[in-house]
Amino acid sequence: MYEWQRQIQIIIDEIDNCIKKYDDEALTLCALARRLGYSEFHTTRKFKEISGMRVKDYLRYRKMAFALKEVRDSL
């Protein structure tokens, strides 16, 4: 289980880096699964098992969090 937790952290770091660089092309499930070396199905299943949420939902929440931070810091 520890190995998957480490790999989920890699996905989370990759998502955050892509959001910061406005690189939406790298934010696809296919690209994230390829980065880990697993199928899309296996990646989503393990991500949900460990984090409790779907990859798609996590992406949406993280994008929203980054946008809110930008708005907050711009005031």
JSON list of N, CA and C in Angstrom, two decimals:
[
{"chain": "A", "resi": 1, "resn": "MET", "atom": "N", "xyz": [0.83, -1.20, 0.00]},
{"chain": "A", "resi": 1, "resn": "MET", "atom": "CA", "xyz": [0.00, 0.00, 0.00]},
{"chain": "A", "resi": 1, "resn": "MET", "atom": "C", "xyz": [0.87, 1.26, 0.00]},
{"chain": "A", "resi": 2, "resn": "TYR", "atom": "N", "xyz": [2.00, 1.21, 0.69]},
{"chain": "A", "resi": 2, "resn": "TYR", "atom": "CA", "xyz": [2.86, 2.38, 0.78]},
{"chain": "A", "resi": 2, "resn": "TYR", "atom": "C", "xyz": [3.32, 2.85, -0.60]},
{"chain": "A", "resi": 3, "resn": "GLU", "atom": "N", "xyz": [3.61, 1.90, -1.47]},
{"chain": "A", "resi": 3, "resn": "GLU", "atom": "CA", "xyz": [4.08, 2.25, -2.83]},
{"chain": "A", "resi": 3, "resn": "GLU", "atom": "C", "xyz": [3.01, 3.06, -3.56]},
{"chain": "A", "resi": 4, "resn": "TRP", "atom": "N", "xyz": [1.75, 2.64, -3.45]},
{"chain": "A", "resi": 4, "resn": "TRP", "atom": "CA", "xyz": [0.68, 3.37, -4.12]},
{"chain": "A", "resi": 4, "resn": "TRP", "atom": "C", "xyz": [0.47, 4.74, -3.50]},
{"chain": "A", "resi": 5, "resn": "GLN", "atom": "N", "xyz": [0.62, 4.87, -2.21]},
{"chain": "A", "resi": 5, "resn": "GLN", "atom": "CA", "xyz": [0.49, 6.19, -1.58]},
{"chain": "A", "resi": 5, "resn": "GLN", "atom": "C", "xyz": [1.57, 7.13, -2.11]},
{"chain": "A", "resi": 6, "resn": "ARG", "atom": "N", "xyz": [2.77, 6.61, -2.30]},
{"chain": "A", "resi": 6, "resn": "ARG", "atom": "CA", "xyz": [3.85, 7.42, -2.85]},
{"chain": "A", "resi": 6, "resn": "ARG", "atom": "C", "xyz": [3.52, 7.82, -4.29]},
{"chain": "A", "resi": 7, "resn": "GLN", "atom": "N", "xyz": [2.96, 6.89, -5.05]},
{"chain": "A", "resi": 7, "resn": "GLN", "atom": "CA", "xyz": [2.62, 7.20, -6.44]},
{"chain": "A", "resi": 7, "resn": "GLN", "atom": "C", "xyz": [1.45, 8.17, -6.53]},
{"chain": "A", "resi": 8, "resn": "ILE", "atom": "N", "xyz": [0.50, 8.07, -5.63]},
{"chain": "A", "resi": 8, "resn": "ILE", "atom": "CA", "xyz": [-0.60, 9.05, -5.60]},
{"chain": "A", "resi": 8, "resn": "ILE", "atom": "C", "xyz": [-0.04, 10.43, -5.31]},
{"chain": "A", "resi": 9, "resn": "GLN", "atom": "N", "xyz": [0.95, 10.51, -4.42]},
{"chain": "A", "resi": 9, "resn": "GLN", "atom": "CA", "xyz": [1.58, 11.80, -4.14]},
{"chain": "A", "resi": 9, "resn": "GLN", "atom": "C", "xyz": [2.27, 12.35, -5.38]},
{"chain": "A", "resi": 10, "resn": "ILE", "atom": "N", "xyz": [2.84, 11.47, -6.21]},
{"chain": "A", "resi": 10, "resn": "ILE", "atom": "CA", "xyz": [3.45, 11.89, -7.47]},
{"chain": "A", "resi": 10, "resn": "ILE", "atom": "C", "xyz": [2.37, 12.50, -8.38]},
{"chain": "A", "resi": 11, "resn": "ILE", "atom": "N", "xyz": [1.21, 11.86, -8.44]},
{"chain": "A", "resi": 11, "resn": "ILE", "atom": "CA", "xyz": [0.11, 12.39, -9.25]},
{"chain": "A", "resi": 11, "resn": "ILE", "atom": "C", "xyz": [-0.31, 13.76, -8.74]},
{"chain": "A", "resi": 12, "resn": "ILE", "atom": "N", "xyz": [-0.46, 13.88, -7.43]},
{"chain": "A", "resi": 12, "resn": "ILE", "atom": "CA", "xyz": [-0.88, 15.16, -6.84]},
{"chain": "A", "resi": 12, "resn": "ILE", "atom": "C", "xyz": [0.14, 16.25, -7.15]},
{"chain": "A", "resi": 13, "resn": "ASP", "atom": "N", "xyz": [1.41, 15.95, -7.00]},
{"chain": "A", "resi": 13, "resn": "ASP", "atom": "CA", "xyz": [2.46, 16.93, -7.32]},
{"chain": "A", "resi": 13, "resn": "ASP", "atom": "C", "xyz": [2.43, 17.31, -8.79]},
{"chain": "A", "resi": 14, "resn": "GLU", "atom": "N", "xyz": [2.22, 16.33, -9.66]},
{"chain": "A", "resi": 14, "resn": "GLU", "atom": "CA", "xyz": [2.14, 16.58, -11.10]},
{"chain": "A", "resi": 14, "resn": "GLU", "atom": "C", "xyz": [0.94, 17.47, -11.43]},
{"chain": "A", "resi": 15, "resn": "ILE", "atom": "N", "xyz": [-0.19, 17.20, -10.81]},
{"chain": "A", "resi": 15, "resn": "ILE", "atom": "CA", "xyz": [-1.39, 18.01, -11.03]},
{"chain": "A", "resi": 15, "resn": "ILE", "atom": "C", "xyz": [-1.13, 19.46, -10.60]},
{"chain": "A", "resi": 16, "resn": "ASP", "atom": "N", "xyz": [-0.54, 19.63, -9.42]},
{"chain": "A", "resi": 16, "resn": "ASP", "atom": "CA", "xyz": [-0.26, 20.99, -8.95]},
{"chain": "A", "resi": 16, "resn": "ASP", "atom": "C", "xyz": [0.71, 21.72, -9.87]},
{"chain": "A", "resi": 17, "resn": "ASN", "atom": "N", "xyz": [1.75, 21.03, -10.34]},
{"chain": "A", "resi": 17, "resn": "ASN", "atom": "CA", "xyz": [2.71, 21.67, -11.25]},
{"chain": "A", "resi": 17, "resn": "ASN", "atom": "C", "xyz": [2.04, 22.07, -12.56]},
{"chain": "A", "resi": 18, "resn": "CYS", "atom": "N", "xyz": [1.19, 21.21, -13.09]},
{"chain": "A", "resi": 18, "resn": "CYS", "atom": "CA", "xyz": [0.51, 21.51, -14.35]},
{"chain": "A", "resi": 18, "resn": "CYS", "atom": "C", "xyz": [-0.44, 22.70, -14.19]},
{"chain": "A", "resi": 19, "resn": "ILE", "atom": "N", "xyz": [-1.14, 22.75, -13.07]},
{"chain": "A", "resi": 19, "resn": "ILE", "atom": "CA", "xyz": [-2.05, 23.87, -12.83]},
{"chain": "A", "resi": 19, "resn": "ILE", "atom": "C", "xyz": [-1.26, 25.17, -12.72]},
{"chain": "A", "resi": 20, "resn": "LYS", "atom": "N", "xyz": [-0.15, 25.14, -12.02]},
{"chain": "A", "resi": 20, "resn": "LYS", "atom": "CA", "xyz": [0.68, 26.34, -11.87]},
{"chain": "A", "resi": 20, "resn": "LYS", "atom": "C", "xyz": [1.22, 26.82, -13.21]},
{"chain": "A", "resi": 21, "resn": "LYS", "atom": "N", "xyz": [1.52, 25.87, -14.12]},
{"chain": "A", "resi": 21, "resn": "LYS", "atom": "CA", "xyz": [2.06, 26.23, -15.44]},
{"chain": "A", "resi": 21, "resn": "LYS", "atom": "C", "xyz": [0.97, 26.41, -16.49]},
{"chain": "A", "resi": 22, "resn": "TYR", "atom": "N", "xyz": [-0.30, 26.29, -16.08]},
{"chain": "A", "resi": 22, "resn": "TYR", "atom": "CA", "xyz": [-1.44, 26.39, -17.01]},
{"chain": "A", "resi": 22, "resn": "TYR", "atom": "C", "xyz": [-1.31, 25.38, -18.15]},
{"chain": "A", "resi": 23, "resn": "ASP", "atom": "N", "xyz": [-0.86, 24.19, -17.83]},
{"chain": "A", "resi": 23, "resn": "ASP", "atom": "CA", "xyz": [-0.64, 23.14, -18.83]},
{"chain": "A", "resi": 23, "resn": "ASP", "atom": "C", "xyz": [-1.77, 22.11, -18.74]},
{"chain": "A", "resi": 24, "resn": "ASP", "atom": "N", "xyz": [-2.93, 22.45, -19.29]},
{"chain": "A", "resi": 24, "resn": "ASP", "atom": "CA", "xyz": [-4.09, 21.57, -19.22]},
{"chain": "A", "resi": 24, "resn": "ASP", "atom": "C", "xyz": [-3.92, 20.29, -20.04]},
{"chain": "A", "resi": 25, "resn": "GLU", "atom": "N", "xyz": [-3.08, 20.33, -21.05]},
{"chain": "A", "resi": 25, "resn": "GLU", "atom": "CA", "xyz": [-2.87, 19.13, -21.86]},
{"chain": "A", "resi": 25, "resn": "GLU", "atom": "C", "xyz": [-2.25, 18.00, -21.04]},
{"chain": "A", "resi": 26, "resn": "ALA", "atom": "N", "xyz": [-1.43, 18.32, -20.07]},
{"chain": "A", "resi": 26, "resn": "ALA", "atom": "CA", "xyz": [-0.80, 17.31, -19.23]},
{"chain": "A", "resi": 26, "resn": "ALA", "atom": "C", "xyz": [-1.71, 16.84, -18.11]},
{"chain": "A", "resi": 27, "resn": "LEU", "atom": "N", "xyz": [-2.87, 17.47, -17.97]},
{"chain": "A", "resi": 27, "resn": "LEU", "atom": "CA", "xyz": [-3.80, 17.13, -16.90]},
{"chain": "A", "resi": 27, "resn": "LEU", "atom": "C", "xyz": [-4.86, 16.12, -17.32]},
{"chain": "A", "resi": 28, "resn": "THR", "atom": "N", "xyz": [-4.55, 15.30, -18.25]},
{"chain": "A", "resi": 28, "resn": "THR", "atom": "CA", "xyz": [-5.50, 14.27, -18.64]},
{"chain": "A", "resi": 28, "resn": "THR", "atom": "C", "xyz": [-5.19, 12.99, -17.86]},
{"chain": "A", "resi": 29, "resn": "LEU", "atom": "N", "xyz": [-6.22, 12.19, -17.69]},
{"chain": "A", "resi": 29, "resn": "LEU", "atom": "CA", "xyz": [-6.04, 10.93, -17.00]},
{"chain": "A", "resi": 29, "resn": "LEU", "atom": "C", "xyz": [-5.03, 10.06, -17.74]},
{"chain": "A", "resi": 30, "resn": "CYS", "atom": "N", "xyz": [-5.08, 10.10, -19.05]},
{"chain": "A", "resi": 30, "resn": "CYS", "atom": "CA", "xyz": [-4.15, 9.32, -19.87]},
{"chain": "A", "resi": 30, "resn": "CYS", "atom": "C", "xyz": [-2.70, 9.72, -19.56]},
{"chain": "A", "resi": 31, "resn": "ALA", "atom": "N", "xyz": [-2.43, 11.02, -19.51]},
{"chain": "A", "resi": 31, "resn": "ALA", "atom": "CA", "xyz": [-1.07, 11.49, -19.24]},
{"chain": "A", "resi": 31, "resn": "ALA", "atom": "C", "xyz": [-0.62, 11.14, -17.83]},
{"chain": "A", "resi": 32, "resn": "LEU", "atom": "N", "xyz": [-1.51, 11.27, -16.86]},
{"chain": "A", "resi": 32, "resn": "LEU", "atom": "CA", "xyz": [-1.15, 10.95, -15.48]},
{"chain": "A", "resi": 32, "resn": "LEU", "atom": "C", "xyz": [-0.90, 9.45, -15.31]},
{"chain": "A", "resi": 33, "resn": "ALA", "atom": "N", "xyz": [-1.75, 8.62, -15.94]},
{"chain": "A", "resi": 33, "resn": "ALA", "atom": "CA", "xyz": [-1.57, 7.17, -15.85]},
{"chain": "A", "resi": 33, "resn": "ALA", "atom": "C", "xyz": [-0.27, 6.75, -16.55]},
{"chain": "A", "resi": 34, "resn": "ARG", "atom": "N", "xyz": [0.01, 7.37, -17.67]},
{"chain": "A", "resi": 34, "resn": "ARG", "atom": "CA", "xyz": [1.25, 7.07, -18.40]},
{"chain": "A", "resi": 34, "resn": "ARG", "atom": "C", "xyz": [2.46, 7.42, -17.55]},
{"chain": "A", "resi": 35, "resn": "ARG", "atom": "N", "xyz": [2.37, 8.53, -16.83]},
{"chain": "A", "resi": 35, "resn": "ARG", "atom": "CA", "xyz": [3.47, 8.96, -15.96]},
{"chain": "A", "resi": 35, "resn": "ARG", "atom": "C", "xyz": [3.77, 7.90, -14.90]},
{"chain": "A", "resi": 36, "resn": "LEU", "atom": "N", "xyz": [2.71, 7.24, -14.41]},
{"chain": "A", "resi": 36, "resn": "LEU", "atom": "CA", "xyz": [2.88, 6.20, -13.39]},
{"chain": "A", "resi": 36, "resn": "LEU", "atom": "C", "xyz": [3.20, 4.84, -13.99]},
{"chain": "A", "resi": 37, "resn": "GLY", "atom": "N", "xyz": [2.85, 4.66, -15.25]},
{"chain": "A", "resi": 37, "resn": "GLY", "atom": "CA", "xyz": [3.09, 3.38, -15.89]},
{"chain": "A", "resi": 37, "resn": "GLY", "atom": "C", "xyz": [1.98, 2.37, -15.67]},
{"chain": "A", "resi": 38, "resn": "TYR", "atom": "N", "xyz": [0.77, 2.85, -15.37]},
{"chain": "A", "resi": 38, "resn": "TYR", "atom": "CA", "xyz": [-0.38, 1.98, -15.17]},
{"chain": "A", "resi": 38, "resn": "TYR", "atom": "C", "xyz": [-1.49, 2.36, -16.13]},
{"chain": "A", "resi": 39, "resn": "SER", "atom": "N", "xyz": [-2.49, 1.49, -16.23]},
{"chain": "A", "resi": 39, "resn": "SER", "atom": "CA", "xyz": [-3.64, 1.81, -17.08]},
{"chain": "A", "resi": 39, "resn": "SER", "atom": "C", "xyz": [-4.48, 2.90, -16.43]},
{"chain": "A", "resi": 40, "resn": "GLU", "atom": "N", "xyz": [-5.30, 3.55, -17.23]},
{"chain": "A", "resi": 40, "resn": "GLU", "atom": "CA", "xyz": [-6.18, 4.59, -16.70]},
{"chain": "A", "resi": 40, "resn": "GLU", "atom": "C", "xyz": [-7.14, 4.00, -15.66]},
{"chain": "A", "resi": 41, "resn": "PHE", "atom": "N", "xyz": [-7.68, 2.82, -15.97]},
{"chain": "A", "resi": 41, "resn": "PHE", "atom": "CA", "xyz": [-8.61, 2.17, -15.05]},
{"chain": "A", "resi": 41, "resn": "PHE", "atom": "C", "xyz": [-7.95, 1.89, -13.71]},
{"chain": "A", "resi": 42, "resn": "HIS", "atom": "N", "xyz": [-6.77, 1.30, -13.75]},
{"chain": "A", "resi": 42, "resn": "HIS", "atom": "CA", "xyz": [-6.06, 0.96, -12.51]},
{"chain": "A", "resi": 42, "resn": "HIS", "atom": "C", "xyz": [-5.70, 2.21, -11.72]},
{"chain": "A", "resi": 43, "resn": "THR", "atom": "N", "xyz": [-5.26, 3.24, -12.42]},
{"chain": "A", "resi": 43, "resn": "THR", "atom": "CA", "xyz": [-4.89, 4.50, -11.75]},
{"chain": "A", "resi": 43, "resn": "THR", "atom": "C", "xyz": [-6.09, 5.12, -11.06]},
{"chain": "A", "resi": 44, "resn": "THR", "atom": "N", "xyz": [-7.23, 5.19, -11.75]},
{"chain": "A", "resi": 44, "resn": "THR", "atom": "CA", "xyz": [-8.41, 5.81, -11.13]},
{"chain": "A", "resi": 44, "resn": "THR", "atom": "C", "xyz": [-8.91, 4.98, -9.95]},
{"chain": "A", "resi": 45, "resn": "ARG", "atom": "N", "xyz": [-8.86, 3.67, -10.09]},
{"chain": "A", "resi": 45, "resn": "ARG", "atom": "CA", "xyz": [-9.34, 2.81, -9.02]},
{"chain": "A", "resi": 45, "resn": "ARG", "atom": "C", "xyz": [-8.48, 2.98, -7.77]},
{"chain": "A", "resi": 46, "resn": "LYS", "atom": "N", "xyz": [-7.18, 2.98, -7.93]},
{"chain": "A", "resi": 46, "resn": "LYS", "atom": "CA", "xyz": [-6.28, 3.12, -6.79]},
{"chain": "A", "resi": 46, "resn": "LYS", "atom": "C", "xyz": [-6.33, 4.54, -6.21]},
{"chain": "A", "resi": 47, "resn": "PHE", "atom": "N", "xyz": [-6.46, 5.55, -7.06]},
{"chain": "A", "resi": 47, "resn": "PHE", "atom": "CA", "xyz": [-6.55, 6.92, -6.58]},
{"chain": "A", "resi": 47, "resn": "PHE", "atom": "C", "xyz": [-7.78, 7.07, -5.69]},
{"chain": "A", "resi": 48, "resn": "LYS", "atom": "N", "xyz": [-8.92, 6.56, -6.15]},
{"chain": "A", "resi": 48, "resn": "LYS", "atom": "CA", "xyz": [-10.15, 6.64, -5.36]},
{"chain": "A", "resi": 48, "resn": "LYS", "atom": "C", "xyz": [-10.04, 5.83, -4.08]},
{"chain": "A", "resi": 49, "resn": "GLU", "atom": "N", "xyz": [-9.41, 4.67, -4.16]},
{"chain": "A", "resi": 49, "resn": "GLU", "atom": "CA", "xyz": [-9.25, 3.82, -2.98]},
{"chain": "A", "resi": 49, "resn": "GLU", "atom": "C", "xyz": [-8.43, 4.52, -1.90]},
{"chain": "A", "resi": 50, "resn": "ILE", "atom": "N", "xyz": [-7.39, 5.22, -2.29]},
{"chain": "A", "resi": 50, "resn": "ILE", "atom": "CA", "xyz": [-6.50, 5.86, -1.33]},
{"chain": "A", "resi": 50, "resn": "ILE", "atom": "C", "xyz": [-7.00, 7.23, -0.89]},
{"chain": "A", "resi": 51, "resn": "SER", "atom": "N", "xyz": [-7.47, 8.03, -1.85]},
{"chain": "A", "resi": 51, "resn": "SER", "atom": "CA", "xyz": [-7.84, 9.41, -1.52]},
{"chain": "A", "resi": 51, "resn": "SER", "atom": "C", "xyz": [-9.32, 9.57, -1.17]},
{"chain": "A", "resi": 52, "resn": "GLY", "atom": "N", "xyz": [-10.15, 8.63, -1.62]},
{"chain": "A", "resi": 52, "resn": "GLY", "atom": "CA", "xyz": [-11.58, 8.74, -1.34]},
{"chain": "A", "resi": 52, "resn": "GLY", "atom": "C", "xyz": [-12.35, 9.57, -2.35]},
{"chain": "A", "resi": 53, "resn": "MET", "atom": "N", "xyz": [-11.68, 10.04, -3.38]},
{"chain": "A", "resi": 53, "resn": "MET", "atom": "CA", "xyz": [-12.37, 10.83, -4.41]},
{"chain": "A", "resi": 53, "resn": "MET", "atom": "C", "xyz": [-11.87, 10.47, -5.79]},
{"chain": "A", "resi": 54, "resn": "ARG", "atom": "N", "xyz": [-12.68, 10.78, -6.79]},
{"chain": "A", "resi": 54, "resn": "ARG", "atom": "CA", "xyz": [-12.30, 10.49, -8.17]},
{"chain": "A", "resi": 54, "resn": "ARG", "atom": "C", "xyz": [-11.25, 11.49, -8.63]},
{"chain": "A", "resi": 55, "resn": "VAL", "atom": "N", "xyz": [-10.42, 11.08, -9.58]},
{"chain": "A", "resi": 55, "resn": "VAL", "atom": "CA", "xyz": [-9.38, 11.95, -10.12]},
{"chain": "A", "resi": 55, "resn": "VAL", "atom": "C", "xyz": [-10.02, 13.21, -10.71]},
{"chain": "A", "resi": 56, "resn": "LYS", "atom": "N", "xyz": [-11.12, 13.05, -11.43]},
{"chain": "A", "resi": 56, "resn": "LYS", "atom": "CA", "xyz": [-11.80, 14.18, -12.06]},
{"chain": "A", "resi": 56, "resn": "LYS", "atom": "C", "xyz": [-12.25, 15.22, -11.02]},
{"chain": "A", "resi": 57, "resn": "ASP", "atom": "N", "xyz": [-12.80, 14.74, -9.92]},
{"chain": "A", "resi": 57, "resn": "ASP", "atom": "CA", "xyz": [-13.23, 15.64, -8.86]},
{"chain": "A", "resi": 57, "resn": "ASP", "atom": "C", "xyz": [-12.04, 16.34, -8.21]},
{"chain": "A", "resi": 58, "resn": "TYR", "atom": "N", "xyz": [-10.98, 15.58, -7.99]},
{"chain": "A", "resi": 58, "resn": "TYR", "atom": "CA", "xyz": [-9.78, 16.17, -7.39]},
{"chain": "A", "resi": 58, "resn": "TYR", "atom": "C", "xyz": [-9.22, 17.28, -8.28]},
{"chain": "A", "resi": 59, "resn": "LEU", "atom": "N", "xyz": [-9.17, 17.03, -9.58]},
{"chain": "A", "resi": 59, "resn": "LEU", "atom": "CA", "xyz": [-8.69, 18.05, -10.52]},
{"chain": "A", "resi": 59, "resn": "LEU", "atom": "C", "xyz": [-9.53, 19.32, -10.43]},
{"chain": "A", "resi": 60, "resn": "ARG", "atom": "N", "xyz": [-10.84, 19.15, -10.41]},
{"chain": "A", "resi": 60, "resn": "ARG", "atom": "CA", "xyz": [-11.73, 20.30, -10.34]},
{"chain": "A", "resi": 60, "resn": "ARG", "atom": "C", "xyz": [-11.51, 21.09, -9.05]},
{"chain": "A", "resi": 61, "resn": "TYR", "atom": "N", "xyz": [-11.41, 20.40, -7.92]},
{"chain": "A", "resi": 61, "resn": "TYR", "atom": "CA", "xyz": [-11.20, 21.08, -6.64]},
{"chain": "A", "resi": 61, "resn": "TYR", "atom": "C", "xyz": [-9.86, 21.79, -6.57]},
{"chain": "A", "resi": 62, "resn": "ARG", "atom": "N", "xyz": [-8.83, 21.16, -7.12]},
{"chain": "A", "resi": 62, "resn": "ARG", "atom": "CA", "xyz": [-7.50, 21.80, -7.08]},
{"chain": "A", "resi": 62, "resn": "ARG", "atom": "C", "xyz": [-7.46, 23.04, -7.96]},
{"chain": "A", "resi": 63, "resn": "LYS", "atom": "N", "xyz": [-8.08, 22.95, -9.15]},
{"chain": "A", "resi": 63, "resn": "LYS", "atom": "CA", "xyz": [-8.12, 24.13, -10.02]},
{"chain": "A", "resi": 63, "resn": "LYS", "atom": "C", "xyz": [-8.87, 25.26, -9.33]},
{"chain": "A", "resi": 64, "resn": "MET", "atom": "N", "xyz": [-9.95, 24.93, -8.66]},
{"chain": "A", "resi": 64, "resn": "MET", "atom": "CA", "xyz": [-10.73, 25.94, -7.96]},
{"chain": "A", "resi": 64, "resn": "MET", "atom": "C", "xyz": [-9.92, 26.54, -6.82]},
{"chain": "A", "resi": 65, "resn": "ALA", "atom": "N", "xyz": [-9.18, 25.72, -6.10]},
{"chain": "A", "resi": 65, "resn": "ALA", "atom": "CA", "xyz": [-8.36, 26.21, -4.99]},
{"chain": "A", "resi": 65, "resn": "ALA", "atom": "C", "xyz": [-7.28, 27.17, -5.49]},
{"chain": "A", "resi": 66, "resn": "PHE", "atom": "N", "xyz": [-6.63, 26.82, -6.60]},
{"chain": "A", "resi": 66, "resn": "PHE", "atom": "CA", "xyz": [-5.61, 27.70, -7.17]},
{"chain": "A", "resi": 66, "resn": "PHE", "atom": "C", "xyz": [-6.23, 29.01, -7.65]},
{"chain": "A", "resi": 67, "resn": "ALA", "atom": "N", "xyz": [-7.41, 28.94, -8.26]},
{"chain": "A", "resi": 67, "resn": "ALA", "atom": "CA", "xyz": [-8.08, 30.15, -8.75]},
{"chain": "A", "resi": 67, "resn": "ALA", "atom": "C", "xyz": [-8.47, 31.05, -7.58]},
{"chain": "A", "resi": 68, "resn": "LEU", "atom": "N", "xyz": [-9.00, 30.46, -6.53]},
{"chain": "A", "resi": 68, "resn": "LEU", "atom": "CA", "xyz": [-9.38, 31.25, -5.35]},
{"chain": "A", "resi": 68, "resn": "LEU", "atom": "C", "xyz": [-8.16, 31.92, -4.71]},
{"chain": "A", "resi": 69, "resn": "LYS", "atom": "N", "xyz": [-7.05, 31.21, -4.69]},
{"chain": "A", "resi": 69, "resn": "LYS", "atom": "CA", "xyz": [-5.83, 31.78, -4.13]},
{"chain": "A", "resi": 69, "resn": "LYS", "atom": "C", "xyz": [-5.36, 32.96, -4.97]},
{"chain": "A", "resi": 70, "resn": "GLU", "atom": "N", "xyz": [-5.45, 32.83, -6.31]},
{"chain": "A", "resi": 70, "resn": "GLU", "atom": "CA", "xyz": [-5.06, 33.95, -7.18]},
{"chain": "A", "resi": 70, "resn": "GLU", "atom": "C", "xyz": [-5.94, 35.16, -6.95]},
{"chain": "A", "resi": 71, "resn": "VAL", "atom": "N", "xyz": [-7.23, 34.93, -6.83]},
{"chain": "A", "resi": 71, "resn": "VAL", "atom": "CA", "xyz": [-8.16, 36.05, -6.58]},
{"chain": "A", "resi": 71, "resn": "VAL", "atom": "C", "xyz": [-7.85, 36.68, -5.24]},
{"chain": "A", "resi": 72, "resn": "ARG", "atom": "N", "xyz": [-7.64, 35.88, -4.22]},
{"chain": "A", "resi": 72, "resn": "ARG", "atom": "CA", "xyz": [-7.34, 36.40, -2.90]},
{"chain": "A", "resi": 72, "resn": "ARG", "atom": "C", "xyz": [-6.06, 37.23, -2.90]},
{"chain": "A", "resi": 73, "resn": "ASP", "atom": "N", "xyz": [-5.04, 36.74, -3.58]},
{"chain": "A", "resi": 73, "resn": "ASP", "atom": "CA", "xyz": [-3.75, 37.43, -3.59]},
{"chain": "A", "resi": 73, "resn": "ASP", "atom": "C", "xyz": [-3.75, 38.67, -4.47]},
{"chain": "A", "resi": 74, "resn": "SER", "atom": "N", "xyz": [-4.71, 38.78, -5.38]},
{"chain": "A", "resi": 74, "resn": "SER", "atom": "CA", "xyz": [-4.74, 39.92, -6.27]},
{"chain": "A", "resi": 74, "resn": "SER", "atom": "C", "xyz": [-5.46, 41.13, -5.65]},
{"chain": "A", "resi": 75, "resn": "LEU", "atom": "N", "xyz": [-6.12, 40.92, -4.54]},
{"chain": "A", "resi": 75, "resn": "LEU", "atom": "CA", "xyz": [-6.87, 42.04, -3.92]},
{"chain": "A", "resi": 75, "resn": "LEU", "atom": "C", "xyz": [-6.01, 42.91, -3.06]}
]
